Short mmCIF file of C-alpha atoms in Angstrom, two decimals:
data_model
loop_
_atom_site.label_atom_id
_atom_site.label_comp_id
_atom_site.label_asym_id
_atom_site.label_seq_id
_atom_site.Cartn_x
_atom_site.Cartn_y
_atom_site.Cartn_z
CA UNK W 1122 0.00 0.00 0.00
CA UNK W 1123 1.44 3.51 -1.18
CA UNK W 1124 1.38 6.82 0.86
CA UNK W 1125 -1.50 7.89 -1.23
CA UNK W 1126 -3.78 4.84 -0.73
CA UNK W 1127 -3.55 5.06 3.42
CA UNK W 1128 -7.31 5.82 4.57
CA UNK W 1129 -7.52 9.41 6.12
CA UNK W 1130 -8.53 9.94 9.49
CA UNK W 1131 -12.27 10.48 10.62
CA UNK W 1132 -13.80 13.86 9.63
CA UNK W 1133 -10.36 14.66 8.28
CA UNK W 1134 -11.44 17.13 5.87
CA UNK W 1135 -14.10 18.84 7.83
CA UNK W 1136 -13.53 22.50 10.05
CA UNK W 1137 -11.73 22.43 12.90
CA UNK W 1138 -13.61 22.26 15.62
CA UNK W 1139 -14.40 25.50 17.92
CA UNK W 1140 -15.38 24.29 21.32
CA UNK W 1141 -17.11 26.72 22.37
CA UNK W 1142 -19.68 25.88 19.67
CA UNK W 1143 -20.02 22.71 20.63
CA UNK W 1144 -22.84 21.76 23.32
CA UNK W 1145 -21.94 18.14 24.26
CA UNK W 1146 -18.28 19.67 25.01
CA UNK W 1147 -19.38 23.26 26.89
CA UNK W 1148 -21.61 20.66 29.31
CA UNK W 1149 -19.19 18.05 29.49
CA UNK W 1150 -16.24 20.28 30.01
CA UNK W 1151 -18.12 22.32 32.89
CA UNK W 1152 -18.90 19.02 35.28
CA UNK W 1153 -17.70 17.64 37.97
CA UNK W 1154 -14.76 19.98 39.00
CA UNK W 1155 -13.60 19.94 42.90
CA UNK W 1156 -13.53 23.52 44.22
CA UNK W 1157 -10.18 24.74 44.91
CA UNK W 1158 -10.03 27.46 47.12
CA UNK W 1159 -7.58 29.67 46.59
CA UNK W 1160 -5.74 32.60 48.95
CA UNK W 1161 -3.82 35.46 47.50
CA UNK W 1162 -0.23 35.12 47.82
CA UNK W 1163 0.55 38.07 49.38
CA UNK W 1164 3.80 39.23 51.69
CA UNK W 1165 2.74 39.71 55.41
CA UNK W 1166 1.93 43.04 55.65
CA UNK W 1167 0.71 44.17 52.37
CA UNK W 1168 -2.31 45.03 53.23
CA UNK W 1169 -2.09 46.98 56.17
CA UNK W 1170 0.78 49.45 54.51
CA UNK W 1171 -1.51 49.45 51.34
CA UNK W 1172 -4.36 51.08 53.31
CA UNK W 1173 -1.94 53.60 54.69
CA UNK W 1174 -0.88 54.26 51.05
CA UNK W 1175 -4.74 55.09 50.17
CA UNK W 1176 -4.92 57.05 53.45
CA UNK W 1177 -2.02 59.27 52.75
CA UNK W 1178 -3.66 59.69 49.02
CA UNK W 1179 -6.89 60.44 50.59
CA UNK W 1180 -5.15 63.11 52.43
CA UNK W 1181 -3.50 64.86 50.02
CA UNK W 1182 -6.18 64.89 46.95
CA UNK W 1183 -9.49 65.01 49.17
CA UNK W 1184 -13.22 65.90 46.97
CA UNK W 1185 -11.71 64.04 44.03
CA UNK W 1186 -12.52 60.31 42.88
CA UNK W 1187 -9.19 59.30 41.69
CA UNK W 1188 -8.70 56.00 39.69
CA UNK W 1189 -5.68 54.05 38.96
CA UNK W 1190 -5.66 50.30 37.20
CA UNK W 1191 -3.13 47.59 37.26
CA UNK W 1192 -2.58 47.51 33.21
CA UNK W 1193 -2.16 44.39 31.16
CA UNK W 1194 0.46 42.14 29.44
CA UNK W 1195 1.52 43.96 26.45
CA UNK W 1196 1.82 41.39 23.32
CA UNK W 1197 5.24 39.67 22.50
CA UNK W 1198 4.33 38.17 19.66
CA UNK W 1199 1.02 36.81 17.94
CA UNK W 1200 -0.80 35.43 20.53
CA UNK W 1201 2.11 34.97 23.20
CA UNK W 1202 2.08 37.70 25.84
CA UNK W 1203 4.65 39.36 27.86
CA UNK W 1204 4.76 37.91 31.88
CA UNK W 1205 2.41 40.72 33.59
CA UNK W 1206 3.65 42.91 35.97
CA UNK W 1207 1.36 45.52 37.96
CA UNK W 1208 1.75 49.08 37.50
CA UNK W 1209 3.60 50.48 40.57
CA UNK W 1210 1.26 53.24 42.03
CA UNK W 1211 -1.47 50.62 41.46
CA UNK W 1212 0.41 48.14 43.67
CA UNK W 1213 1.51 51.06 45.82
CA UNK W 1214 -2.17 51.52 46.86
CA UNK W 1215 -3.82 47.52 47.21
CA UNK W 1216 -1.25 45.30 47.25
CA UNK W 1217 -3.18 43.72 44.28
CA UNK W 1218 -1.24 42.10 41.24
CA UNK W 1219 -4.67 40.91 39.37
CA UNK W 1220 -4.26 41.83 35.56
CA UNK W 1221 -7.24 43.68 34.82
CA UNK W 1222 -7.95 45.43 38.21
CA UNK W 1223 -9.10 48.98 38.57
CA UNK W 1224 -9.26 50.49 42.04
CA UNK W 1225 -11.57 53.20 42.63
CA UNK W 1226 -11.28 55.63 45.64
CA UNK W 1227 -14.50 57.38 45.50
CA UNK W 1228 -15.00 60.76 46.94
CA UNK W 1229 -17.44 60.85 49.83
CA UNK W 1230 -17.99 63.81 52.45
CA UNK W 1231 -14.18 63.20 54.99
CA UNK W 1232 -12.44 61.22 52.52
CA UNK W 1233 -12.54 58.57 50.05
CA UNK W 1234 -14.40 55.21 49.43
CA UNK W 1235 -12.20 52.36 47.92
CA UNK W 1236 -13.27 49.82 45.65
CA UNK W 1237 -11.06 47.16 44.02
CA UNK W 1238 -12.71 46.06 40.85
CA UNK W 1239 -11.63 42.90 39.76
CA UNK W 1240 -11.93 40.52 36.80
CA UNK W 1241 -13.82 37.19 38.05
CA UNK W 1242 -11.66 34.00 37.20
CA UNK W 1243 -12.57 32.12 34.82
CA UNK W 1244 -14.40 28.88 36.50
CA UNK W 1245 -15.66 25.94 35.48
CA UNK W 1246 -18.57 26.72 33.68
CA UNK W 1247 -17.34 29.73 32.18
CA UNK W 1248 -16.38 30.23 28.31
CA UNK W 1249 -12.91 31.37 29.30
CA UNK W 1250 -12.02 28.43 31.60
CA UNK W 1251 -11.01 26.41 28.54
CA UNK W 1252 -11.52 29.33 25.85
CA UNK W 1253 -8.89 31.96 27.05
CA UNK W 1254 -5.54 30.80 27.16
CA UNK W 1255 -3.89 33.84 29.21
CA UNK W 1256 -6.73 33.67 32.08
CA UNK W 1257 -8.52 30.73 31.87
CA UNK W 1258 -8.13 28.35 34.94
CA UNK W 1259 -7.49 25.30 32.64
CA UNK W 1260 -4.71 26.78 31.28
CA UNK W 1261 -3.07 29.30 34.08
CA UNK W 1262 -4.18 26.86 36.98
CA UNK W 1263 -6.49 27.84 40.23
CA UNK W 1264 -6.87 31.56 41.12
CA UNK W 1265 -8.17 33.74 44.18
CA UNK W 1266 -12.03 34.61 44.07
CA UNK W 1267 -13.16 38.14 44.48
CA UNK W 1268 -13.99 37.21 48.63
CA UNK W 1269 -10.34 35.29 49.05
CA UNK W 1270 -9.34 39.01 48.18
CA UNK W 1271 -11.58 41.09 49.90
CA UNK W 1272 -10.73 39.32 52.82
CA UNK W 1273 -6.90 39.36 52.37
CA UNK W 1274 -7.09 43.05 51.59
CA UNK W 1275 -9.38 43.96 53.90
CA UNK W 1276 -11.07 45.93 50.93
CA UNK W 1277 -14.14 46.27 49.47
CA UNK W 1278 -14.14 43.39 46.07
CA UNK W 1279 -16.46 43.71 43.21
CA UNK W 1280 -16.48 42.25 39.64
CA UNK W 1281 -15.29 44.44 37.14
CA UNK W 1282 -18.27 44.81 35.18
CA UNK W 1283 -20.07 46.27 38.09
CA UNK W 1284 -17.78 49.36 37.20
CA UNK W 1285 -20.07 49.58 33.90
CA UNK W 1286 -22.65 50.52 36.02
CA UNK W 1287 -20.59 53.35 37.38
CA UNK W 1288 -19.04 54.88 34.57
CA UNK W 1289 -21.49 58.16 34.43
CA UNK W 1290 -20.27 58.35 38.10
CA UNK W 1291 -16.15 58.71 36.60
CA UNK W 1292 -17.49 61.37 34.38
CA UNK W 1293 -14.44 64.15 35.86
CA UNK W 1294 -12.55 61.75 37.97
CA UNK W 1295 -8.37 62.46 38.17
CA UNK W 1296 -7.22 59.00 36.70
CA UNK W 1297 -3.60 57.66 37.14
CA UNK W 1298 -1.85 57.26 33.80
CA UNK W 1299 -2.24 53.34 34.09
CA UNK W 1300 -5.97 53.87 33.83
CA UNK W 1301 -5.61 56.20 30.74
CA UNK W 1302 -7.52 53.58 28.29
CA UNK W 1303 -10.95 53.66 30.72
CA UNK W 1304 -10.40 57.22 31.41
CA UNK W 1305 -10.61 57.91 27.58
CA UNK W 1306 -13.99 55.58 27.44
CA UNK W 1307 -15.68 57.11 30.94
CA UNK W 1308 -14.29 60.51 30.67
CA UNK W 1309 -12.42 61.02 33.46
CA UNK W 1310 -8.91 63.00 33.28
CA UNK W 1311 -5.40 61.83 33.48
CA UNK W 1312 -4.21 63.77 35.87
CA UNK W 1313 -0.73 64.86 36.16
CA UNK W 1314 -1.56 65.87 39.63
CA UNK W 1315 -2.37 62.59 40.81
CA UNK W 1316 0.52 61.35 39.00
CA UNK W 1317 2.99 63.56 40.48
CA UNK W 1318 1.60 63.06 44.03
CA UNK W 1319 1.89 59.27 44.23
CA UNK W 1320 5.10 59.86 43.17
CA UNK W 1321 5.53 62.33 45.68
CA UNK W 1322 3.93 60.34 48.69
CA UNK W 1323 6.12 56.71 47.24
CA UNK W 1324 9.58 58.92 47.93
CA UNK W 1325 8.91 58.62 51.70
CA UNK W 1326 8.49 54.59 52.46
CA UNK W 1327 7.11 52.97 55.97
CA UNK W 1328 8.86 50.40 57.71
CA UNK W 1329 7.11 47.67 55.21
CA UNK W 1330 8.64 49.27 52.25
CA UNK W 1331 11.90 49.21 54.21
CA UNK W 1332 11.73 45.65 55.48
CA UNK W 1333 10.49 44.77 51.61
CA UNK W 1334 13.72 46.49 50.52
CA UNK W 1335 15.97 44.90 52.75
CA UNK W 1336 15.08 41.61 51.84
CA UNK W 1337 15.31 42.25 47.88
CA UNK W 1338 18.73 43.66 48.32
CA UNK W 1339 19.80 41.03 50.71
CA UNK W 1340 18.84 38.51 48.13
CA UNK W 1341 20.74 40.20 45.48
CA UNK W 1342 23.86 40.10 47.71
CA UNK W 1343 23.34 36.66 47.96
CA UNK W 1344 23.03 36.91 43.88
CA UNK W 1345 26.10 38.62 43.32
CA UNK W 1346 28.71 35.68 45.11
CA UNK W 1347 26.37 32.92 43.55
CA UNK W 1348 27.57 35.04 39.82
CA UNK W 1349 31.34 35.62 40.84
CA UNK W 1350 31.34 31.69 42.08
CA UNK W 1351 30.29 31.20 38.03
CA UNK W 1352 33.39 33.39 36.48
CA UNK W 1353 35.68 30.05 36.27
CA UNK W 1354 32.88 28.11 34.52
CA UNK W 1355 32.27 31.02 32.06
CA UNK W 1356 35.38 31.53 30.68
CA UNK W 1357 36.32 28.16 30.80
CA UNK W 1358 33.42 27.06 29.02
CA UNK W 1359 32.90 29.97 26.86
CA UNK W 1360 29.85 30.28 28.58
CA UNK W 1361 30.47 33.98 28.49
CA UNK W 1362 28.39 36.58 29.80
CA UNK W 1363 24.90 35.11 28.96
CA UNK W 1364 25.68 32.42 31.48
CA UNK W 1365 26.56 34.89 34.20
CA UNK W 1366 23.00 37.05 33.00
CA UNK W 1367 21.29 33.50 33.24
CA UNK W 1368 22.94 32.57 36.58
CA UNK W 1369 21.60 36.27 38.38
CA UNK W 1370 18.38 36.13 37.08
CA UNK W 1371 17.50 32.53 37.85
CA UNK W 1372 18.70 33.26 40.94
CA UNK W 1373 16.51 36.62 41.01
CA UNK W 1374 13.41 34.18 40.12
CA UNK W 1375 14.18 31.72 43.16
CA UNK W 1376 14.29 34.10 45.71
CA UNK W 1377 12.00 36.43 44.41
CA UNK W 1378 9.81 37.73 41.47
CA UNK W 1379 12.62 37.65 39.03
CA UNK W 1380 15.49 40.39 38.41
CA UNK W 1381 14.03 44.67 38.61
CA UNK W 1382 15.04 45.33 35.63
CA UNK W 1383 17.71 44.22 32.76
CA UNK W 1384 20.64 42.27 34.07
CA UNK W 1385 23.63 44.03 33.01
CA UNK W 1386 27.16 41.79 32.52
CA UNK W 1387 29.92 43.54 30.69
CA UNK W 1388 33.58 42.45 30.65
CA UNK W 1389 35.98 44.29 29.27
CA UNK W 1390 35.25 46.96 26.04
CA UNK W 1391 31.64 46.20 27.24
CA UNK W 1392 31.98 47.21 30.89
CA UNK W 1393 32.34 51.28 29.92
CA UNK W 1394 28.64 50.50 27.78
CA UNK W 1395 25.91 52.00 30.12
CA UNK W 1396 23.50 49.96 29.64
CA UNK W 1397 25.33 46.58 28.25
CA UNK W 1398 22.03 44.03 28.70
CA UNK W 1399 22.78 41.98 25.67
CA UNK W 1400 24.99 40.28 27.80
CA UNK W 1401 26.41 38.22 24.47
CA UNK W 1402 30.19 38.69 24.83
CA UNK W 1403 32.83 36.35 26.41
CA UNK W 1404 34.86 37.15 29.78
CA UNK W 1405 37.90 37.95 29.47
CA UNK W 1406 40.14 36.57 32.29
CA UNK W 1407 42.24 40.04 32.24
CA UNK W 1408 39.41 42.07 32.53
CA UNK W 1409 37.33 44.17 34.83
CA UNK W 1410 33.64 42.64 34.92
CA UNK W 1411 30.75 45.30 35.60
CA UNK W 1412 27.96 43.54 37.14
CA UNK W 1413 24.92 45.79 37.73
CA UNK W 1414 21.95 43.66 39.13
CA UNK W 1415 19.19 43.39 41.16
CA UNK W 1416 16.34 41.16 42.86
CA UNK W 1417 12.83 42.15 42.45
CA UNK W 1418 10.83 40.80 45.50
CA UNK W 1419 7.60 38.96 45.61
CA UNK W 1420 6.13 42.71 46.69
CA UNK W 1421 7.84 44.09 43.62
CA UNK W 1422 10.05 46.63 45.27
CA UNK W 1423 13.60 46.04 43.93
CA UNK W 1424 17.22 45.90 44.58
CA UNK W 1425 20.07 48.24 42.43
CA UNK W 1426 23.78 47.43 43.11
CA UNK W 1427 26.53 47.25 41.35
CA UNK W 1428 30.26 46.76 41.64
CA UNK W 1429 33.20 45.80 39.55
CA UNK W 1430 35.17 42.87 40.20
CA UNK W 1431 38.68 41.65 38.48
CA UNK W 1432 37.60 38.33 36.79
CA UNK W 1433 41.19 36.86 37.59
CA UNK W 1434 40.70 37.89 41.27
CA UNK W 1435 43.03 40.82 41.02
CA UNK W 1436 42.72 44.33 39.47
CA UNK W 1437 45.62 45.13 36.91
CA UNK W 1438 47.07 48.82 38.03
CA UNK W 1439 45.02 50.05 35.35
CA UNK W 1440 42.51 48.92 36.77
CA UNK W 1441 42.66 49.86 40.44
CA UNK W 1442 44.12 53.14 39.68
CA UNK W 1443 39.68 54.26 38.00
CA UNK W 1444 38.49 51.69 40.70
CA UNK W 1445 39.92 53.88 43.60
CA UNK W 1446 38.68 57.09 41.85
CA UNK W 1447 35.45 55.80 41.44
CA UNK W 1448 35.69 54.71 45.25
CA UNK W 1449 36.83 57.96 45.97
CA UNK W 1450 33.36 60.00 44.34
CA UNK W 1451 31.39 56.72 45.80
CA UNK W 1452 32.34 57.87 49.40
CA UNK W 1453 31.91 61.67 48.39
CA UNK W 1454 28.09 60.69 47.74
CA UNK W 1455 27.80 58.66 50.43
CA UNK W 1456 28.73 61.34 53.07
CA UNK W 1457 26.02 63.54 51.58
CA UNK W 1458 23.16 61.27 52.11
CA UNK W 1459 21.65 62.54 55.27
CA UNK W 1460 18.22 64.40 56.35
CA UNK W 1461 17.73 68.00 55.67
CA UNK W 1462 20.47 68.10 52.70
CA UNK W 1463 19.70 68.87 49.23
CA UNK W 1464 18.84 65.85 47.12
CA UNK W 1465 21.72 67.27 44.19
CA UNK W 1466 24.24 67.93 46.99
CA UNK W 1467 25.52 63.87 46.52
CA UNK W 1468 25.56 64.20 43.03
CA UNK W 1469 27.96 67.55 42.54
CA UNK W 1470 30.14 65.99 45.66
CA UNK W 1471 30.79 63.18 43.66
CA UNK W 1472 31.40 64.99 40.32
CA UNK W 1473 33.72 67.25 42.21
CA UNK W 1474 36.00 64.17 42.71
CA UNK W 1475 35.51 62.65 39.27
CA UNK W 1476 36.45 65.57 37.67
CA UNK W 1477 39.88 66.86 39.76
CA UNK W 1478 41.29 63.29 39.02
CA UNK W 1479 40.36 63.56 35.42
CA UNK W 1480 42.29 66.76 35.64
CA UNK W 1481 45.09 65.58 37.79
CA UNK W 1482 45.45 62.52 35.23
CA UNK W 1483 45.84 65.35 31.87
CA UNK W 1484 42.07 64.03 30.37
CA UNK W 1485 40.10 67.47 30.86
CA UNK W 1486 40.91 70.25 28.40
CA UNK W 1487 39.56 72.88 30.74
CA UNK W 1488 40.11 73.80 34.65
CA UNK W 1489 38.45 71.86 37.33
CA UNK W 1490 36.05 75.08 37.99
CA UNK W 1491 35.21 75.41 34.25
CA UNK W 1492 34.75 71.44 33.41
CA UNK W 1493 31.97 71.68 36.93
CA UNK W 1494 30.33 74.64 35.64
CA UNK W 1495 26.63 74.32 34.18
CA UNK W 1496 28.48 75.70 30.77
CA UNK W 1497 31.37 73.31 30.95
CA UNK W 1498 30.23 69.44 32.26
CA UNK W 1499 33.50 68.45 30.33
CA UNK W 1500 34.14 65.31 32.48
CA UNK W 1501 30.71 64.25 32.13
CA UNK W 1502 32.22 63.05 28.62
CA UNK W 1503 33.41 59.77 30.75
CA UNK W 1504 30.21 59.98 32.83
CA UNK W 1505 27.16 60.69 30.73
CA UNK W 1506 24.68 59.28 32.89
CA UNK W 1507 23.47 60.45 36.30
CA UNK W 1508 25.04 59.35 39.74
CA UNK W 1509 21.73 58.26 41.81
CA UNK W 1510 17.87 58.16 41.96
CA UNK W 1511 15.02 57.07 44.47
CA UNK W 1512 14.26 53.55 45.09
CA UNK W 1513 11.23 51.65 45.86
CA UNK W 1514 8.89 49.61 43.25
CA UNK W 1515 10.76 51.33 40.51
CA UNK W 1516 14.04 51.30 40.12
CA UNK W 1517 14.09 54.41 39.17
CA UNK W 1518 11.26 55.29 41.35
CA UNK W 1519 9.16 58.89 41.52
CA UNK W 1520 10.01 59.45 38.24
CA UNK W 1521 6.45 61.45 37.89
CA UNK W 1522 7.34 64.06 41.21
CA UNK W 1523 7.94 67.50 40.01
CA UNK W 1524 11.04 68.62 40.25
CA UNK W 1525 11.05 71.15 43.40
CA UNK W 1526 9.75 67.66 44.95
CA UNK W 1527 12.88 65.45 43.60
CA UNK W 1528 16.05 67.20 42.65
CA UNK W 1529 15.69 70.76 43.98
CA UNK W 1530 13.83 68.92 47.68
CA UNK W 1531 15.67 67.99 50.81
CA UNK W 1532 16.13 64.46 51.64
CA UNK W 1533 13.45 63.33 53.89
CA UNK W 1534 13.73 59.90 56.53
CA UNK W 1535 12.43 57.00 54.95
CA UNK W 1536 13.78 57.76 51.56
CA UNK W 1537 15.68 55.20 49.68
CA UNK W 1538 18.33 56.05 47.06
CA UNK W 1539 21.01 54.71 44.93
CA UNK W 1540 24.18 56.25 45.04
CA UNK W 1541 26.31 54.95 41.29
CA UNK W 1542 29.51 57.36 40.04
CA UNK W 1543 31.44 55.23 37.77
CA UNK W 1544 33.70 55.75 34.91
CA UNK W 1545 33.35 54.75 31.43
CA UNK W 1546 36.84 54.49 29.15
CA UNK W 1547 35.39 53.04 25.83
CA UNK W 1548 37.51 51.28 24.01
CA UNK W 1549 37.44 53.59 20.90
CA UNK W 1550 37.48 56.78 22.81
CA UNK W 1551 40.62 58.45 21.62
CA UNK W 1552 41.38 60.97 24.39
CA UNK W 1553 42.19 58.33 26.77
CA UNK W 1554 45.42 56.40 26.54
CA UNK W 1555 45.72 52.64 25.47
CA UNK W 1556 46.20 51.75 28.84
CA UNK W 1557 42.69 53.16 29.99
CA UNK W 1558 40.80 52.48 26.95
CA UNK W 1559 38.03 49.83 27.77
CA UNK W 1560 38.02 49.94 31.49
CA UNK W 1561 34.88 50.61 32.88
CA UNK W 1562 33.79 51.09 36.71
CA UNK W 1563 30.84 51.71 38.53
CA UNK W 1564 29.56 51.57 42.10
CA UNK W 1565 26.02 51.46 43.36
CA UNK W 1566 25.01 50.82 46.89
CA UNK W 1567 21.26 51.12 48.09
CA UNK W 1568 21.16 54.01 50.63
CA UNK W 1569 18.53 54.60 53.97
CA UNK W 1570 18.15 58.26 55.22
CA UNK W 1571 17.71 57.69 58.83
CA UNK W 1572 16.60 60.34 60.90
CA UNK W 1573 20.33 61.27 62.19
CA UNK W 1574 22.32 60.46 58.72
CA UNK W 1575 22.07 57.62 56.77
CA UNK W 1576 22.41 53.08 56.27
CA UNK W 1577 23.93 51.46 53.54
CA UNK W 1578 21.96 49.09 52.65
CA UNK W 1579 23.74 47.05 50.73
CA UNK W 1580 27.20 47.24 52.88
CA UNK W 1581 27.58 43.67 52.96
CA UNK W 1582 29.38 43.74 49.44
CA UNK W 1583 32.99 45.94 49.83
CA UNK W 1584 33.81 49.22 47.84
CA UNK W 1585 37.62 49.23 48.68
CA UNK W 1586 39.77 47.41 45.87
CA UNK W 1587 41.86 45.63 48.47
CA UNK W 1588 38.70 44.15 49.78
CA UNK W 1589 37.00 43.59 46.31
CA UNK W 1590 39.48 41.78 45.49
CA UNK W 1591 39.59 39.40 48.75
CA UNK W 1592 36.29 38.90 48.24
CA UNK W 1593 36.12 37.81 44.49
CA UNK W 1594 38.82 35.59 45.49
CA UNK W 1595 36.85 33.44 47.94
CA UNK W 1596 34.03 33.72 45.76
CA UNK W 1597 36.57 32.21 42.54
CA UNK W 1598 37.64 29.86 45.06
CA UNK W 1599 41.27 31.23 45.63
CA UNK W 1600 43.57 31.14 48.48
CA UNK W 1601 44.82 34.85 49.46
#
């Protein structure tokens, strides 16, 4: 028997079958399914600091219904979506990471009325629980009713579509940019006020926010020997920098949401590229290896440190000659971090040191003074980027606050900043000599103001090359 005489299958030939169309399937598939209650996995704690959140909010914008949505899973490709993660302010104010939600604080006489409008899973029963591949519970597993969260939250829970009912009701409400696509339909107003507020109000975090913090940038200590203990493996394997990126951000997964934001790994020429995340190069055993990462936790507020080890376990004098620099405008920052001083004041500190060595090394064709004027910024040639920013659920968080409230405002207790000068010799820059072409340097600790001065957060990694080096040593597995 040929290929051409085998009998086709049944009903080969017909449609495809949509089962949704199909009545002995829709009653078949909606029988006879145990109930599987389901909590919200949420952090001890979440609630309680999101009601402060809303109470703070409620404070500051009262007579106003203000709206702000958790957002959806943009599209990767066809019908595969990005992993969904909740807008910020949105998680800032319930603690919620439901795809879909809305959360409406509704103005009543003394404050505000909060409802959390979510989308119903998709049960047995439904359409979607077999139909809709991104939410359906027969594809995405069990998920937490609208009660399991009201009573985690502590919040009033109702189905989205009872927000239909509302929508003459959001006719002039001040609506979060997340919610911008039901402000358009409802006509309420994306309002930069509200926008700028939350950012405001998010610079300032509670002892939650702290305690969240602490354990994200523990974890990414913890993330940064289990990538240094992979260095051998890398360059022996050609593994290269992808395996070091793979190594952080599965670690950044296991203990907790995944990595905040791009993993950056650059050895060598790639260690002077800001923002090196395609991570595709090899490591070269000679090199300085920038590694700029961070853990996200289950909460979503997120770690940001980086430091600069020697791959070989020791710095060439190259090397430790930018590294000590760099150390030198690190600890310049540092000492400005403290209550009552101007949020810039760490930033020109820093530049102040960066740009006298420059000088003192012949790279600036200009004076220290002229290079540090607003008309000058000469040295910023080999440090384009900026040397800090707030921390929280962002990395760079409070983007939105005006800038009286950020740059031009006094630090405050309770904020959380980043603290990054670096130096970045690229390897075709032809002001620098050989020697210094392709070394780049940064360091980034997680700062605390405290009410008297300030906590590094992330202290338990060294700054000092001596001790960088000791400790990428017994990370690589070497004797001192």
């Amino acid at each position: 028997m040929t290929g051409t005489d085998t009998p086709r299958p049944p009903y080969a030939g017909t449609r495809y079958p949509r089962l949704g169309q199909v009545p002995a399937f829709t009653a078949f598939i909606a029988r006879e399914w145990a109930d599987v209650r389901t909590a919200p996995d949420l952090p001890p704690g979440a609630a309680a600091a999101a009601s402060g959140h809303r109470d703070r909010v409620s404070a500051a914008l009262p007579g106003r219904t203000l709206v702000a949505a958790a957002g959806h899973a943009p599209v990767r490709n066809d019908d595969a979506h990005y992993g969904f993660r909740a807008d910020s302010s949105f998680v800032w104010l319930t603690g919620c990471q439901v795809e879909g939600a809305v959360l409406v604080m509704w103005a009543v006489p003394g404050g505000h009325d909060p409802v959390l409008y979510l989308p119903p899973p998709f049960r047995p029963g439904d359409t979607g629980f077999f139909a809709d591949a991104n939410h359906g519970e027969l594809w995405v597993g069990p998920s937490a009713g609208l009660p399991e969260w009201a009573e985690a939250l502590g919040v009033v829970v109702e189905p989205l579509d009872a927000l239909t009912a509302r929508q003459t009701d959001l006719r002039g409400a001040s609506a979060a940019r997340s919610a911008s696509a039901l402000a358009a339909t409802v006509g309420a107003e994306v309002s930069a006020e509200l926008e700028s507020t939350l950012s405001r109000l998010r610079m300032v975090k509670d002892t939650w926010e702290i305690g969240q913090l602490r354990e994200a940038i523990d974890a990414t200590v913890a993330g940064f020997a289990a990538v240094v203990a992979e260095v051998p493996r890398a360059i022996a394997d050609g593994l290269g920098e992808r395996w070091l990126q793979g190594t952080f951000d599965r670690h950044a997964r296991t203990f907790g949401n995944g990595p905040g934001y791009s993993t950056i790994v650059g050895s060598g020429a790639h260690a002077p590229i800001l923002h090196w995340v395609r991570c595709d190069g090899d490591i070269d055993p000679a090199a300085a290896l920038l590694l700029d990462m961070g853990v996200e936790a289950r909460s979503l507020y997120t770690a940001d440190v980086t430091r600069t080890v020697p791959a070989s376990g020791r710095f060439s004098a190259a090397q430790r000659e930018v590294h000590d620099l760099v150390e030198k405008a690190h600890r310049a920052g540092l000492d400005r971090i403290r209550p009552g001083v101007e949020y810039l004041d760490f930033h020109f500190a820093a530049m102040e040191v960066v740009a006298q060595g420059l000088h003192d090394w012949g790279l600036l064709p200009v004076s220290v003074d002229e290079a540090l004027s607003p008309a000058g910024q000469q040295h910023r040639r080999y440090l384009a980027c900026g040397i800090g920013h707030h921390l929280g659920l962002d990395v760079h968080d409070c983007s939105q606050a005006p800038y009286e409230d950020y740059m031009a405002a006094a630090l405050e207790p309770g904020a959380v900043m980043t603290v990054e000068p670096g130096l970045y010799f690229h390897a075709h820059d032809l002001t620098l000599p050989p020697e210094l072409r392709g070394i780049g340097v940064r360091l980034e600790d997680d700062v605390l103001v405290t009410g008297t001065g300030s906590e590094v957060l992330s202290a338990a990694l060294p700054i000092a090359a001596d001790e960088v080096e000791a400790w990428t040593q017994a990370r690589l597995g070497q004797r001192g």
